[in-house]
mmCIF file of C-alpha atoms in Angstrom:
data_model
loop_
_atom_site.group_PDB
_atom_site.id
_atom_site.type_symbol
_atom_site.label_atom_id
_atom_site.label_comp_id
_atom_site.label_asym_id
_atom_site.label_seq_id
_atom_site.Cartn_x
_atom_site.Cartn_y
_atom_site.Cartn_z
ATOM 1 C CA MET A 1 88.640 85.265 98.864
ATOM 2 C CA ILE A 2 88.842 81.977 100.739
ATOM 3 C CA GLY A 3 92.346 80.878 101.662
ATOM 4 C CA VAL A 4 93.604 84.450 101.647
ATOM 5 C CA LEU A 5 91.113 86.068 103.989
ATOM 6 C CA ALA A 6 89.199 84.244 106.675
ATOM 7 C CA LEU A 7 86.164 85.911 108.173
ATOM 8 C CA GLY A 8 87.159 87.945 111.168
ATOM 9 C CA TYR A 9 90.537 88.871 109.674
ATOM 10 C CA TRP A 10 91.397 91.951 107.672
ATOM 11 C CA THR A 11 94.401 93.932 106.643
ATOM 12 C CA LEU A 12 95.827 95.989 109.482
ATOM 13 C CA ALA A 13 95.417 99.636 108.526
ATOM 14 C CA PRO A 14 95.861 102.501 110.993
ATOM 15 C CA GLY A 15 92.825 102.658 113.235
ATOM 16 C CA SER A 16 91.527 99.221 112.301
ATOM 17 C CA ASN A 17 90.159 97.017 115.033
ATOM 18 C CA ASN A 18 91.082 93.566 113.836
ATOM 19 C CA THR A 19 93.934 91.134 113.227
ATOM 20 C CA SER A 20 96.517 91.847 110.546
ATOM 21 C CA GLU A 21 97.137 89.770 107.466
ATOM 22 C CA ASN A 22 100.457 90.541 105.776
ATOM 23 C CA LEU A 23 99.974 90.735 102.010
ATOM 24 C CA LYS A 24 101.871 92.367 99.809
ATOM 25 C CA SER A 25 105.039 107.148 92.223
ATOM 26 C CA THR A 26 102.804 108.519 90.057
ATOM 27 C CA PRO A 27 102.592 112.257 89.174
ATOM 28 C CA ALA A 28 100.542 114.373 91.542
ATOM 29 C CA PRO A 29 96.923 114.933 90.494
ATOM 30 C CA THR A 30 96.291 118.033 88.439
ATOM 31 C CA SER A 31 92.777 118.728 89.653
ATOM 32 C CA LYS A 32 90.685 118.382 92.769
ATOM 33 C CA VAL A 33 87.006 117.499 92.877
ATOM 34 C CA THR A 34 84.660 119.530 95.033
ATOM 35 C CA GLN A 35 80.971 118.959 95.583
ATOM 36 C CA THR A 36 78.290 121.556 96.209
ATOM 37 C CA VAL A 37 75.963 120.910 99.130
ATOM 38 C CA SER A 38 72.357 122.095 99.092
ATOM 39 C CA SER A 39 70.395 122.783 102.266
ATOM 40 C CA THR A 40 67.050 121.465 100.983
ATOM 41 C CA PRO A 41 66.104 117.975 99.756
ATOM 42 C CA MET A 42 66.253 118.090 95.972
ATOM 43 C CA ILE A 43 67.648 116.311 92.955
ATOM 44 C CA THR A 44 69.499 118.247 90.284
ATOM 45 C CA THR A 45 69.581 116.525 86.910
ATOM 46 C CA GLY A 46 72.326 117.140 84.362
ATOM 47 C CA ALA A 47 71.340 118.593 81.007
ATOM 48 C CA ASP A 48 72.003 115.250 79.333
ATOM 49 C CA GLN A 49 69.882 113.383 81.936
ATOM 50 C CA LYS A 50 72.882 111.122 82.590
ATOM 51 C CA THR A 51 73.928 112.614 85.928
ATOM 52 C CA ILE A 52 72.081 113.680 89.058
ATOM 53 C CA THR A 53 73.101 115.366 92.315
ATOM 54 C CA ASN A 54 71.164 115.057 95.567
ATOM 55 C CA SER A 55 70.709 117.473 98.472
ATOM 56 C CA ILE A 56 74.015 116.602 100.175
ATOM 57 C CA GLY A 57 76.072 116.835 97.002
ATOM 58 C CA MET A 58 76.251 113.143 96.132
ATOM 59 C CA GLU A 59 76.702 112.827 92.379
ATOM 60 C CA PHE A 60 75.409 109.859 90.407
ATOM 61 C CA VAL A 61 76.034 108.629 86.866
ATOM 62 C CA LEU A 62 73.454 106.780 84.770
ATOM 63 C CA ILE A 63 74.495 103.181 84.094
ATOM 64 C CA PRO A 64 72.767 101.639 81.042
ATOM 65 C CA VAL A 65 71.128 98.244 80.684
ATOM 66 C CA GLY A 66 73.239 95.468 79.223
ATOM 67 C CA GLU A 67 74.881 92.095 79.716
ATOM 68 C CA PHE A 68 78.381 91.102 80.773
ATOM 69 C CA ASP A 69 80.529 88.150 81.770
ATOM 70 C CA MET A 70 81.032 88.333 85.533
ATOM 71 C CA GLY A 71 84.188 86.926 87.090
ATOM 72 C CA SER A 72 87.600 86.187 85.613
ATOM 73 C CA PRO A 73 88.773 83.494 83.181
ATOM 74 C CA ALA A 74 91.115 80.795 84.427
ATOM 75 C CA ASN A 75 94.064 82.342 82.578
ATOM 76 C CA GLU A 76 93.730 85.856 84.039
ATOM 77 C CA ALA A 77 96.931 86.900 85.794
ATOM 78 C CA GLY A 78 96.548 87.128 89.551
ATOM 79 C CA ARG A 79 93.067 85.603 89.713
ATOM 80 C CA TYR A 80 91.667 83.695 92.679
ATOM 81 C CA ASP A 81 89.385 80.668 92.526
ATOM 82 C CA ASP A 82 86.422 82.548 93.984
ATOM 83 C CA GLU A 83 86.288 84.692 90.828
ATOM 84 C CA GLY A 84 84.744 81.824 88.884
ATOM 85 C CA PRO A 85 83.086 80.273 87.157
ATOM 86 C CA VAL A 86 82.553 83.128 84.722
ATOM 87 C CA HIS A 87 78.827 83.555 84.175
ATOM 88 C CA ARG A 88 76.637 85.778 82.028
ATOM 89 C CA VAL A 89 74.659 88.429 83.915
ATOM 90 C CA LYS A 90 71.878 90.551 82.458
ATOM 91 C CA ILE A 91 71.286 94.029 83.868
ATOM 92 C CA ALA A 92 67.698 94.643 82.790
ATOM 93 C CA ASN A 93 67.172 97.985 84.521
ATOM 94 C CA ALA A 94 69.321 101.086 84.248
ATOM 95 C CA PHE A 95 70.434 102.650 87.525
ATOM 96 C CA TYR A 96 72.465 105.529 88.902
ATOM 97 C CA MET A 97 75.844 104.679 90.426
ATOM 98 C CA GLY A 98 77.720 106.976 92.774
ATOM 99 C CA LYS A 99 80.270 108.897 90.748
ATOM 100 C CA PHE A 100 82.570 108.895 93.786
ATOM 101 C CA GLU A 101 82.994 107.035 97.036
ATOM 102 C CA VAL A 102 80.889 108.518 99.851
ATOM 103 C CA THR A 103 82.851 111.277 101.565
ATOM 104 C CA GLN A 104 83.359 112.148 105.203
ATOM 105 C CA LYS A 105 81.339 115.358 104.766
ATOM 106 C CA GLN A 106 78.415 113.440 103.303
ATOM 107 C CA TRP A 107 78.530 110.902 106.119
ATOM 108 C CA LEU A 108 78.612 113.715 108.684
ATOM 109 C CA ASP A 109 75.654 115.459 107.026
ATOM 110 C CA VAL A 110 73.540 112.327 107.409
ATOM 111 C CA MET A 111 74.835 110.677 110.588
ATOM 112 C CA GLY A 112 76.049 113.665 112.608
ATOM 113 C CA THR A 113 79.391 112.084 113.529
ATOM 114 C CA SER A 114 82.604 111.247 111.689
ATOM 115 C CA PRO A 115 84.092 107.769 112.285
ATOM 116 C CA SER A 116 87.114 108.024 109.981
ATOM 117 C CA TYR A 117 90.763 107.569 110.944
ATOM 118 C CA PHE A 118 91.969 109.984 108.268
ATOM 119 C CA ASN A 119 90.429 113.447 108.380
ATOM 120 C CA GLY A 120 89.156 115.580 105.506
ATOM 121 C CA ASP A 121 85.742 116.573 104.166
ATOM 122 C CA ASN A 122 86.486 115.303 100.660
ATOM 123 C CA LEU A 123 88.259 112.126 101.732
ATOM 124 C CA PRO A 124 86.269 108.897 101.454
ATOM 125 C CA VAL A 125 84.616 107.940 104.705
ATOM 126 C CA GLU A 126 86.157 104.805 106.257
ATOM 127 C CA GLN A 127 85.973 102.893 109.515
ATOM 128 C CA VAL A 128 82.373 102.024 108.587
ATOM 129 C CA SER A 129 80.994 98.499 108.772
ATOM 130 C CA TRP A 130 78.405 96.980 106.458
ATOM 131 C CA ASN A 131 75.935 97.345 109.303
ATOM 132 C CA ASP A 132 76.849 101.030 109.688
ATOM 133 C CA VAL A 133 76.255 101.566 105.982
ATOM 134 C CA GLN A 134 72.766 100.070 106.225
ATOM 135 C CA GLU A 135 71.925 102.664 108.881
ATOM 136 C CA PHE A 136 73.368 105.420 106.679
ATOM 137 C CA VAL A 137 71.203 104.253 103.773
ATOM 138 C CA LYS A 138 68.106 104.277 105.968
ATOM 139 C CA LYS A 139 68.756 107.810 107.206
ATOM 140 C CA LEU A 140 69.700 109.118 103.758
ATOM 141 C CA ASN A 141 66.449 107.801 102.301
ATOM 142 C CA GLU A 142 64.545 109.502 105.115
ATOM 143 C CA LYS A 143 66.433 112.740 104.527
ATOM 144 C CA GLU A 144 65.768 112.622 100.791
ATOM 145 C CA GLY A 145 62.140 111.556 101.171
ATOM 146 C CA SER A 146 62.660 108.479 99.035
ATOM 147 C CA ASN A 147 63.497 104.802 99.113
ATOM 148 C CA LYS A 148 65.865 104.911 96.167
ATOM 149 C CA TYR A 149 69.312 104.622 97.772
ATOM 150 C CA ARG A 150 71.046 101.333 98.571
ATOM 151 C CA LEU A 151 74.315 99.493 98.244
ATOM 152 C CA PRO A 152 74.924 98.028 94.791
ATOM 153 C CA SER A 153 74.848 94.297 94.365
ATOM 154 C CA GLU A 154 78.161 92.631 93.604
ATOM 155 C CA ALA A 155 77.050 92.163 89.986
ATOM 156 C CA GLU A 156 75.974 95.798 89.643
ATOM 157 C CA TRP A 157 79.311 96.914 91.080
ATOM 158 C CA GLU A 158 81.372 94.801 88.672
ATOM 159 C CA TYR A 159 79.190 95.762 85.702
ATOM 160 C CA ALA A 160 79.641 99.454 86.484
ATOM 161 C CA ALA A 161 83.370 99.036 87.143
ATOM 162 C CA ARG A 162 84.023 97.159 83.911
ATOM 163 C CA ALA A 163 82.041 99.707 81.893
ATOM 164 C CA GLY A 164 81.894 97.400 78.898
ATOM 165 C CA THR A 165 85.472 96.128 79.173
ATOM 166 C CA THR A 166 86.567 92.496 79.490
ATOM 167 C CA THR A 167 90.186 93.029 80.562
ATOM 168 C CA ARG A 168 91.768 92.758 84.041
ATOM 169 C CA TYR A 169 91.241 96.478 84.560
ATOM 170 C CA TYR A 170 88.884 98.920 82.890
ATOM 171 C CA PHE A 171 91.951 100.504 81.270
ATOM 172 C CA GLY A 172 93.328 97.220 79.882
ATOM 173 C CA ASP A 173 95.650 94.478 81.119
ATOM 174 C CA ASP A 174 98.768 96.536 81.835
ATOM 175 C CA GLU A 175 98.972 96.898 85.607
ATOM 176 C CA THR A 176 101.781 99.468 85.335
ATOM 177 C CA LYS A 177 99.079 101.998 84.381
ATOM 178 C CA LEU A 178 97.166 101.482 87.632
ATOM 179 C CA GLY A 179 98.680 104.564 89.249
ATOM 180 C CA ASP A 180 96.897 106.761 86.720
ATOM 181 C CA TYR A 181 93.543 105.422 87.885
ATOM 182 C CA ALA A 182 93.880 104.410 91.518
ATOM 183 C CA TRP A 183 95.453 105.240 94.868
ATOM 184 C CA ASN A 184 97.106 101.954 95.756
ATOM 185 C CA GLY A 185 100.051 100.540 97.671
ATOM 186 C CA ASN A 186 102.568 101.985 95.244
ATOM 187 C CA ASN A 187 101.471 105.627 95.261
ATOM 188 C CA SER A 188 99.142 106.398 98.186
ATOM 189 C CA GLY A 189 101.779 107.307 100.756
ATOM 190 C CA GLY A 190 99.957 105.165 103.312
ATOM 191 C CA LYS A 191 96.700 107.127 103.394
ATOM 192 C CA THR A 192 93.439 107.878 101.628
ATOM 193 C CA HIS A 193 93.140 110.759 99.170
ATOM 194 C CA ASP A 194 90.420 113.180 98.120
ATOM 195 C CA ILE A 195 87.889 111.606 95.794
ATOM 196 C CA GLY A 196 88.086 112.052 92.044
ATOM 197 C CA GLN A 197 91.760 112.905 91.582
ATOM 198 C CA LYS A 198 92.569 109.954 89.348
ATOM 199 C CA LYS A 199 91.262 109.132 85.873
ATOM 200 C CA PRO A 200 87.704 107.755 85.738
ATOM 201 C CA ASN A 201 86.565 104.572 84.059
ATOM 202 C CA PRO A 202 84.856 104.738 80.628
ATOM 203 C CA TRP A 203 81.473 105.434 82.241
ATOM 204 C CA GLY A 204 82.752 108.334 84.321
ATOM 205 C CA LEU A 205 83.117 106.617 87.709
ATOM 206 C CA TYR A 206 86.106 107.537 89.868
ATOM 207 C CA ASP A 207 88.154 105.439 92.301
ATOM 208 C CA MET A 208 86.475 102.144 91.484
ATOM 209 C CA TYR A 209 89.919 100.739 92.227
ATOM 210 C CA GLY A 210 91.944 101.710 95.278
ATOM 211 C CA ASN A 211 91.516 104.471 97.874
ATOM 212 C CA VAL A 212 89.069 102.427 99.983
ATOM 213 C CA TRP A 213 87.499 99.022 99.567
ATOM 214 C CA GLU A 214 83.771 99.270 98.881
ATOM 215 C CA TRP A 215 81.026 97.301 100.576
ATOM 216 C CA VAL A 216 78.384 95.718 98.366
ATOM 217 C CA GLN A 217 75.111 94.104 99.404
ATOM 218 C CA ASP A 218 75.901 90.424 98.798
ATOM 219 C CA ILE A 219 76.690 87.612 101.202
ATOM 220 C CA TYR A 220 80.021 86.099 100.205
ATOM 221 C CA GLN A 221 80.107 82.691 98.517
ATOM 222 C CA SER A 222 83.373 80.966 97.645
ATOM 223 C CA LYS A 223 82.236 80.110 94.102
ATOM 224 C CA TYR A 224 79.786 81.617 91.634
ATOM 225 C CA ASN A 225 77.930 78.327 91.112
ATOM 226 C CA GLY A 226 74.256 79.172 91.502
ATOM 227 C CA ALA A 227 74.812 82.942 91.521
ATOM 228 C CA PRO A 228 71.952 85.168 90.319
ATOM 229 C CA THR A 229 72.120 86.013 86.628
ATOM 230 C CA ASP A 230 69.787 89.025 86.806
ATOM 231 C CA GLY A 231 72.137 91.378 88.660
ATOM 232 C CA SER A 232 70.405 91.018 92.017
ATOM 233 C CA ALA A 233 72.288 90.600 95.287
ATOM 234 C CA TRP A 234 73.153 87.055 96.342
ATOM 235 C CA GLU A 235 71.804 86.788 99.873
ATOM 236 C CA SER A 236 71.666 83.054 100.518
ATOM 237 C CA SER A 237 73.207 81.412 103.586
ATOM 238 C CA GLY A 238 76.478 82.750 104.919
ATOM 239 C CA SER A 239 77.825 85.357 107.295
ATOM 240 C CA GLY A 240 80.443 87.383 105.428
ATOM 241 C CA ARG A 241 79.678 90.316 103.146
ATOM 242 C CA VAL A 242 81.553 91.157 99.957
ATOM 243 C CA VAL A 243 83.901 94.107 99.483
ATOM 244 C CA ARG A 244 85.269 95.200 96.121
ATOM 245 C CA GLY A 245 87.858 97.395 94.437
ATOM 246 C CA GLY A 246 90.981 97.202 96.583
ATOM 247 C CA GLY A 247 92.321 99.854 98.931
ATOM 248 C CA TRP A 248 94.989 102.500 99.373
ATOM 249 C CA TYR A 249 97.790 100.117 100.244
ATOM 250 C CA ARG A 250 96.966 97.090 98.106
ATOM 251 C CA CYS A 251 99.012 95.951 95.114
ATOM 252 C CA ALA A 252 97.667 95.768 91.563
ATOM 253 C CA ARG A 253 96.444 92.198 91.955
ATOM 254 C CA PHE A 254 93.815 93.369 94.436
ATOM 255 C CA CYS A 255 92.558 96.222 92.252
ATOM 256 C CA ARG A 256 91.200 94.134 89.378
ATOM 257 C CA SER A 257 87.564 94.311 88.248
ATOM 258 C CA ALA A 258 86.882 90.694 89.260
ATOM 259 C CA LEU A 259 88.685 90.676 92.627
ATOM 260 C CA ARG A 260 86.399 90.003 95.602
ATOM 261 C CA TYR A 261 86.911 89.718 99.347
ATOM 262 C CA ALA A 262 84.877 88.459 102.290
ATOM 263 C CA CYS A 263 84.587 90.527 105.443
ATOM 264 C CA ASP A 264 82.528 90.326 108.616
ATOM 265 C CA PRO A 265 79.595 92.797 108.350
ATOM 266 C CA GLY A 266 80.485 94.300 111.715
ATOM 267 C CA PHE A 267 84.116 95.008 110.887
ATOM 268 C CA ARG A 268 85.510 98.541 110.529
ATOM 269 C CA GLY A 269 88.871 99.481 109.035
ATOM 270 C CA ALA A 270 90.707 102.560 107.775
ATOM 271 C CA ASP A 271 90.689 101.190 104.228
ATOM 272 C CA LEU A 272 87.007 100.242 104.135
ATOM 273 C CA GLY A 273 84.273 102.505 102.733
ATOM 274 C CA PHE A 274 81.510 102.411 100.120
ATOM 275 C CA ARG A 275 79.609 104.093 97.316
ATOM 276 C CA LEU A 276 75.870 104.005 96.762
ATOM 277 C CA LEU A 277 73.459 103.150 93.984
ATOM 278 C CA ARG A 278 70.280 105.123 93.314
ATOM 279 C CA ILE A 279 67.445 103.407 91.488
ATOM 280 C CA LEU A 280 65.572 105.248 88.745
#
């Protein structure tokens, strides 16, 4: 988001290591998600073939092929210029998307250390840079004996987040409902929360908005002119990487499906995490 975030600047969350930018109660959750960890490399497939779980308890949901309009129209409330122009993207290959953000326990299982400011096995891992995530992906693939795990592209992330919707949010246009779906600046209490406590999107993905921002693979560009239309990552010239979804202390404007931010790939912050994609 050019004009709002310059590379090298980020919101000042507890434990972050960069300069601050000053930007602007829902009922308690009724259930808590837990994940079972296996000691041997294996993939468990759901009976309907639409979900899988790997050896460290990471759950994935099958995302179907399809097409969608990426970005936001000029009349969308709260939009920024870098969300356009709207362009048609075709997702030709189905993929598995992480059902949840990667947790601290999962990071520890792969990397052997825990970098997070907030502490809890089932909290999303944070204080991880884009570069750190690439190392995690490499080690996870080695651990699983595959080459199937990676960050989603920006298009894959937005396609999965929208889940067939065309509104500001995957639950509609009414931002007053955000607290039912996301830990954000109005309900988080200034911290991250265990994964999966809010309502999922229509495709069964949790916390696509709020809790922690999520790294994607792409290099940030200030406009979508010339963007790939096949769902692949945009990795032309540039230095910043894209983050999506908003974080635990952001307002509703920053938790829209089309909202995008630029961040230095070496930056770490207490509101910055990720989820992974697994190819078929």
